[in-house]
Amino acid sequence: MADSTRALARRGATQGSSVTPGSVTPWEYAPAPESALIGRIKPRYRMFVGGRFVDGRGGDQATINPATESELAQVSWASADDVDDAVRAARRAYDTVWSKMSGLDRGKYLFRIARGIAERARELAVVETLDNGKPIKESRDADIPTAAAHFFYHAGWADKLEHAGFGPHPKALGVAGQVIPWNFPLLMAAWKIAPALAAGNTVVIKPAESTPLSILVLAEIMQDAGLPDGVVNIVTGAGDIGSYLVNHPGIDKVAFTGSTAVGKKIQQSLAGTGKKVTLELGGKAANIVFDDAPIDQAVEGIVNGIFFNQGHVCCAGSRLLVQESVEDEVISKLRDRIATLRLGDPMDKNTDIGAINSAEQLSKITELSAAGDAEGAHRWTSPCPVPDKGFFFPPTVFTDVSQSMRIAREEIFGPVLSVLTFRTPDEALAKANNTPYGLSAGIWTEKGSRILGMAGALRAGVVWANTFNRFDPTAAFGGYKESGFGREGGPSGLAAYLDTDSDTADEGAA
Amino acid sequence: MTLFRGDLAHRAGPDSAIGAIAMPCWCAQLHHICRVAALYDRGMGSPAPVALGDATSTRPPATSAASVAVPPRPVLPPHLAGVTADESALRRFLHGLPGVDPVGVESRAAALATRSIKKGSKLAALDLAISMVDLTTLEGADTPGKVKSLCAKARRPDPDDPSTPQVAAVCVYPDRVSIAAAELAGTGIGIASVATAFPSGRSSLSIKLADTRLAIESGATEVDMVIDRGTFLAGEYGRVFDEIAAIKAECGQTRLKVILETGELATYDNVRRASWLAMLAGADFIKTSTGKVSPAATLPVIHVMLQAVRDWRAATGRQVAVKPAGGIRTAKDAIRFLVAVHEVAGAEWLDPFYFRFGASSLLNDLIMQRRKQLSGHYWGPDYVTVA
């Protein structure tokens, strides 16, 4: 490859480049892998309770690298007794230390954690990519810096809660039980832990069973920051442990990010308990492209919307609604662009699309895509090569999709885009809102008034205009309808961890 | 024959002679005005293209014996022929091109700039970049000696390593072309010259044509013209079109690079419009900058121009070349541009015929990085020759 391109260069020069075009030889990028050693992966990881790493009583389980299907490390899992211990530790920390500490001092710990994440960013990025399968480019440039940003942002709030709009003396809730998903392991931990701590709560958090490593590195950072024992406790395990945690009588607040099915169960079981709940669930976002859109950037936004993190994004723009008058242009450009996406080794710095997180998720994507074929949609698959080993699914676009098909209604949670068309803004709106979900939406148009009009009428918690999948700790994120309720990020994200209902806190609103 | 006769004729002056030609109103072709969207439907395989100037038989002969040659019209496919019919058609077409979202194009350019190019692919990129350099000197102080020295550098960029590719061309002022032509005879290295009242472009068309003629008659194999940015920003696209077409006609077979001076056009929308305007008027290359205005060649601007040549090829089947110039000083920058070429326009543009770097100091950094790739250690600037 290199030699042939060099030969091309010489030929071009010596034969008179000003006169004749040379024949084109492909320019292949040499592998540029990040070193796995930077991750300092240990053979075994333990849960973190009461400020110490302890063995769980749920036995050891392997966590695998989804790009190679080989074992990465053993992880000690929690039992129900361990969750009891963790909740007790969190309660003790809340009663004796954290609730008595000034906001200024709480903020100092959060700043220290934020700096710790930034200092160990490279290590964390490698850990995240090895355990999750996402490309190193994304863990390096998105997940880890944004996680640090959430701690920095909330550190600033810790001593300013009385100015957040929740009355003069907003109070913490107590112990928060949190369950997070596998798609952004460290970032979701930051979204949950940072506001909880800033608002004065202590935490028991359970990472996803397939991605427990990065949060356990975060535990080291919190330990190094001198965070008082028991303020954050991490219990590892599967859904049963998560269920035990959220139903635990010793917690005051539940925050869950994950599937709508599990979210519904949580809400049912917590009804009447008085626990404050926030749920961030699934989505089937419409990304709406009008004929006056900046087409090239819209194509980028569509790609970013559905192929960022292999489409494992609850707010992914999985339904493209394109105005019929520009459909051919948009689809043609979109296919050309998708064909340039590089799928493969997530540790390669030039990889755009990494591995699907688990065999289970891969089979779900495969099954739903087959349903797309069966229901008569037209499938197009990127011609990119797919590795033999590991869980990979090539970027896929379904056209001729109608609103009644499963691929238009169900969350695929993978790199699969369903394309629908519309004729008028009203029709776009009707189709966009015609879903049980309501997490996010995108609008692409150069017409400012249309952006404002559509944003107001879309029933989605987050609406992006001429961009997609932008996350910022200062902006509230959350859903409508079956996408859940409650917000994360910004002042309204703090409200989820404060007692905003009692008499002492009714002087302001979020 | 100029398209916008009336417009030019009203502006009495040295150029008025070339405008004194009657022209039919081609309103009938206005229905061809379309967004780029429609171009794709019609596809590249459209019937034989018709010359824009096909209607000459209906016109009276030129009434002036001006020395200005009658420019042959650029040949456009039928679905685009109407867009240059008159000022309003051209305006509607250019303003109907999809807008460019600055935040989006800048973030895409920044993201693509993180590509990690290593080992063999880096060496290939360095060699390719060297072979794409238009080695440039455009100073008031350019002496014959300076130009000769530049030509020697172009022939043997790295005397210590004969396997180093030659550069694509040297780029000099028109009155220095003859020196370069003598120095580079038989080498295959092109001689580019900046004509048309470079860098401002603020002169009459006849002077610009004479400038172009001087360059070509002295031996230039490529002409780098500047567009009239003032006229473009005033919205008189037809006049800019006419001027490019006239210079192209003067060039004949000599390849024409059209400098948009994107730093003065200021917005990405303008860059896109100017790119299409230049290609409609017959540009063989679209080039970012003179190098005399800052900002010069930036990655987002190149993204917009690469999108334009890609879309132009999809619409017409013709591949136009691109040249960033000014501000590209390091091998790292050059490789970022090549990645953009590769992933935005396509591998077909990774060829010195279709992509150039207008630069002077870039070449030595490319050579130093090339030596580093081959030898494994870094070299100081005293180990490479200055031009």
PDB file of C-alpha atoms in Angstrom, chain A residues 1-3 5-6 8-10 12-33 137 140-141 291-297 300 325-326 328-329 332-333 336-337 340-342 348-352 444 446 466-467 470, chain B residues 35-37 40-41 98-101 103-105 107-108 114-125 127-128 131 163 165-169 187-190 221-222 255 269 272 307 310-311 335 338-339 342-343 347-348 350-354 356 370 374:
ATOM      1  CA  MET A   1       0.000   0.000   0.000  1.00  0.00           C
ATOM      2  CA  ALA A   2       2.641   2.488   1.045  1.00  0.00           C
ATOM      3  CA  ASP A   3       4.958   1.574  -1.783  1.00  0.00           C
ATOM      4  CA  THR A   5       1.252   5.313  -3.160  1.00  0.00           C
ATOM      5  CA  ARG A   6       4.859   6.411  -3.203  1.00  0.00           C
ATOM      6  CA  LEU A   8       2.142   7.131  -7.604  1.00  0.00           C
ATOM      7  CA  ALA A   9       3.704  10.216  -6.116  1.00  0.00           C
ATOM      8  CA  ARG A  10       6.880   9.752  -8.092  1.00  0.00           C
ATOM      9  CA  GLY A  12       2.985  12.101 -10.909  1.00  0.00           C
ATOM     10  CA  ALA A  13       6.063  14.221 -10.435  1.00  0.00           C
ATOM     11  CA  THR A  14       8.359  12.787 -13.033  1.00  0.00           C
ATOM     12  CA  GLN A  15       5.868  12.460 -15.847  1.00  0.00           C
ATOM     13  CA  GLY A  16       4.850  16.044 -15.571  1.00  0.00           C
ATOM     14  CA  SER A  17       2.170  16.371 -12.988  1.00  0.00           C
ATOM     15  CA  SER A  18       0.916  19.501 -14.641  1.00  0.00           C
ATOM     16  CA  VAL A  19      -0.123  17.517 -17.653  1.00  0.00           C
ATOM     17  CA  THR A  20      -1.382  14.091 -16.778  1.00  0.00           C
ATOM     18  CA  PRO A  21      -3.376  12.598 -13.960  1.00  0.00           C
ATOM     19  CA  GLY A  22      -1.870   9.488 -12.421  1.00  0.00           C
ATOM     20  CA  SER A  23      -3.908   6.404 -11.716  1.00  0.00           C
ATOM     21  CA  VAL A  24      -5.306   6.283  -8.242  1.00  0.00           C
ATOM     22  CA  THR A  25      -3.974   3.866  -5.681  1.00  0.00           C
ATOM     23  CA  PRO A  26      -5.813   3.475  -2.389  1.00  0.00           C
ATOM     24  CA  TRP A  27      -4.173   5.083   0.599  1.00  0.00           C
ATOM     25  CA  GLU A  28      -4.592   2.700   3.512  1.00  0.00           C
ATOM     26  CA  TYR A  29      -4.074   3.980   7.034  1.00  0.00           C
ATOM     27  CA  ALA A  30      -1.564   1.875   8.929  1.00  0.00           C
ATOM     28  CA  PRO A  31      -2.865   0.459  12.216  1.00  0.00           C
ATOM     29  CA  ALA A  32      -2.533   3.015  14.999  1.00  0.00           C
ATOM     30  CA  PRO A  33      -3.469   1.101  18.122  1.00  0.00           C
ATOM     31  CA  LYS A 137     -11.409   7.942  19.770  1.00  0.00           C
ATOM     32  CA  ARG A 140     -10.762   9.583  24.717  1.00  0.00           C
ATOM     33  CA  ASP A 141     -12.573  12.582  23.198  1.00  0.00           C
ATOM     34  CA  ASP A 291     -35.196  20.599   2.321  1.00  0.00           C
ATOM     35  CA  ASP A 292     -33.535  23.865   3.340  1.00  0.00           C
ATOM     36  CA  ALA A 293     -31.090  22.109   5.660  1.00  0.00           C
ATOM     37  CA  PRO A 294     -27.319  22.492   5.410  1.00  0.00           C
ATOM     38  CA  ILE A 295     -27.189  19.106   3.693  1.00  0.00           C
ATOM     39  CA  ASP A 296     -23.542  18.201   4.191  1.00  0.00           C
ATOM     40  CA  GLN A 297     -23.690  18.995   7.885  1.00  0.00           C
ATOM     41  CA  GLU A 300     -22.698  14.439   9.436  1.00  0.00           C
ATOM     42  CA  SER A 325     -37.916  16.583  -2.055  1.00  0.00           C
ATOM     43  CA  VAL A 326     -34.336  16.044  -0.873  1.00  0.00           C
ATOM     44  CA  ASP A 328     -32.426  11.145  -2.992  1.00  0.00           C
ATOM     45  CA  GLU A 329     -29.704  13.694  -2.384  1.00  0.00           C
ATOM     46  CA  SER A 332     -26.982   9.247  -1.697  1.00  0.00           C
ATOM     47  CA  LYS A 333     -24.660  11.480   0.294  1.00  0.00           C
ATOM     48  CA  ASP A 336     -21.194   7.716   0.495  1.00  0.00           C
ATOM     49  CA  ARG A 337     -20.360   9.081   3.915  1.00  0.00           C
ATOM     50  CA  THR A 340     -16.035   5.908   4.749  1.00  0.00           C
ATOM     51  CA  LEU A 341     -16.703   4.886   8.355  1.00  0.00           C
ATOM     52  CA  ARG A 342     -13.981   2.592   9.633  1.00  0.00           C
ATOM     53  CA  ASP A 348      -7.208   1.720  16.851  1.00  0.00           C
ATOM     54  CA  LYS A 349      -7.245   5.513  16.959  1.00  0.00           C
ATOM     55  CA  ASN A 350      -8.726   5.633  13.462  1.00  0.00           C
ATOM     56  CA  THR A 351     -11.657   3.355  14.209  1.00  0.00           C
ATOM     57  CA  ASP A 352     -15.018   5.085  13.896  1.00  0.00           C
ATOM     58  CA  TRP A 444     -32.075  20.370  10.408  1.00  0.00           C
ATOM     59  CA  GLU A 446     -31.460  26.965   7.971  1.00  0.00           C
ATOM     60  CA  ASN A 466     -28.480  21.595  13.344  1.00  0.00           C
ATOM     61  CA  THR A 467     -26.465  19.279  15.547  1.00  0.00           C
ATOM     62  CA  ARG A 470     -24.203  17.045  22.097  1.00  0.00           C
TER      63      ARG A 470
ATOM     64  CA  ARG B  35     -31.106  22.875  -6.503  1.00  0.00           C
ATOM     65  CA  VAL B  36     -28.181  20.559  -6.403  1.00  0.00           C
ATOM     66  CA  ALA B  37     -30.656  17.995  -5.222  1.00  0.00           C
ATOM     67  CA  TYR B  40     -28.413  13.862  -8.733  1.00  0.00           C
ATOM     68  CA  ASP B  41     -31.665  12.706 -10.246  1.00  0.00           C
ATOM     69  CA  PRO B  98     -27.551  24.182   0.370  1.00  0.00           C
ATOM     70  CA  GLY B  99     -26.185  26.355   3.146  1.00  0.00           C
ATOM     71  CA  VAL B 100     -23.154  25.475   5.217  1.00  0.00           C
ATOM     72  CA  ASP B 101     -23.558  25.237   8.958  1.00  0.00           C
ATOM     73  CA  VAL B 103     -20.448  24.798  13.677  1.00  0.00           C
ATOM     74  CA  GLY B 104     -21.025  21.527  11.863  1.00  0.00           C
ATOM     75  CA  VAL B 105     -18.304  21.914   9.270  1.00  0.00           C
ATOM     76  CA  SER B 107     -16.460  20.219  14.186  1.00  0.00           C
ATOM     77  CA  ARG B 108     -16.257  17.715  11.343  1.00  0.00           C
ATOM     78  CA  THR B 114      -7.504  13.556  14.850  1.00  0.00           C
ATOM     79  CA  ARG B 115      -6.793  10.731  12.394  1.00  0.00           C
ATOM     80  CA  SER B 116      -3.557   9.056  13.402  1.00  0.00           C
ATOM     81  CA  ILE B 117      -1.375   8.479  10.342  1.00  0.00           C
ATOM     82  CA  LYS B 118       1.586   6.245  11.125  1.00  0.00           C
ATOM     83  CA  LYS B 119       4.367   4.193   9.586  1.00  0.00           C
ATOM     84  CA  GLY B 120       3.957   3.276   5.920  1.00  0.00           C
ATOM     85  CA  SER B 121       0.846   5.367   5.504  1.00  0.00           C
ATOM     86  CA  LYS B 122       2.697   8.388   6.851  1.00  0.00           C
ATOM     87  CA  LEU B 123       5.621   7.894   4.503  1.00  0.00           C
ATOM     88  CA  ALA B 124       3.227   7.514   1.595  1.00  0.00           C
ATOM     89  CA  ALA B 125       1.485  10.717   2.658  1.00  0.00           C
ATOM     90  CA  ASP B 127       5.894  11.545  -0.519  1.00  0.00           C
ATOM     91  CA  LEU B 128       2.505  12.351  -1.956  1.00  0.00           C
ATOM     92  CA  SER B 131       4.813  15.676  -5.114  1.00  0.00           C
ATOM     93  CA  SER B 163      14.471   9.095  -4.124  1.00  0.00           C
ATOM     94  CA  PRO B 165       9.889  13.080  -5.342  1.00  0.00           C
ATOM     95  CA  GLN B 166      10.036  16.284  -7.319  1.00  0.00           C
ATOM     96  CA  VAL B 167       7.476  18.936  -6.529  1.00  0.00           C
ATOM     97  CA  ALA B 168       4.524  19.464  -8.840  1.00  0.00           C
ATOM     98  CA  ALA B 169       5.317  23.002  -9.904  1.00  0.00           C
ATOM     99  CA  THR B 187      12.041  18.281 -15.885  1.00  0.00           C
ATOM    100  CA  GLY B 188       8.301  17.767 -16.069  1.00  0.00           C
ATOM    101  CA  ILE B 189       7.869  20.284 -13.263  1.00  0.00           C
ATOM    102  CA  GLY B 190       5.043  22.676 -13.945  1.00  0.00           C
ATOM    103  CA  THR B 221       1.955  25.787 -17.819  1.00  0.00           C
ATOM    104  CA  GLU B 222      -0.603  26.783 -15.199  1.00  0.00           C
ATOM    105  CA  ARG B 255      -4.794  24.795 -16.672  1.00  0.00           C
ATOM    106  CA  ASP B 269     -21.769  29.956   2.180  1.00  0.00           C
ATOM    107  CA  ARG B 272     -19.419  27.274  -1.594  1.00  0.00           C
ATOM    108  CA  GLN B 307     -17.551  18.982  -1.039  1.00  0.00           C
ATOM    109  CA  ARG B 310     -17.198  16.158  -5.249  1.00  0.00           C
ATOM    110  CA  ASP B 311     -20.727  17.421  -5.923  1.00  0.00           C
ATOM    111  CA  ILE B 335      -1.315  15.193   6.281  1.00  0.00           C
ATOM    112  CA  LEU B 338      -4.675  14.816   2.738  1.00  0.00           C
ATOM    113  CA  VAL B 339      -6.965  12.998   5.170  1.00  0.00           C
ATOM    114  CA  HIS B 342      -9.258  11.233   1.144  1.00  0.00           C
ATOM    115  CA  GLU B 343     -12.416  11.158   3.212  1.00  0.00           C
ATOM    116  CA  ALA B 347      -9.191   8.812  -3.107  1.00  0.00           C
ATOM    117  CA  GLU B 348      -9.436   9.960  -6.737  1.00  0.00           C
ATOM    118  CA  LEU B 350      -5.020  11.949  -4.024  1.00  0.00           C
ATOM    119  CA  ASP B 351      -3.031  12.803  -7.095  1.00  0.00           C
ATOM    120  CA  PRO B 352      -0.824  15.827  -7.850  1.00  0.00           C
ATOM    121  CA  PHE B 353      -3.012  16.418 -10.866  1.00  0.00           C
ATOM    122  CA  TYR B 354      -6.026  16.974  -8.624  1.00  0.00           C
ATOM    123  CA  ARG B 356      -1.782  20.789  -4.681  1.00  0.00           C
ATOM    124  CA  ARG B 370      10.385  12.045   5.517  1.00  0.00           C
ATOM    125  CA  LEU B 374      13.251   6.616   6.908  1.00  0.00           C
TER     126      LEU B 374
END
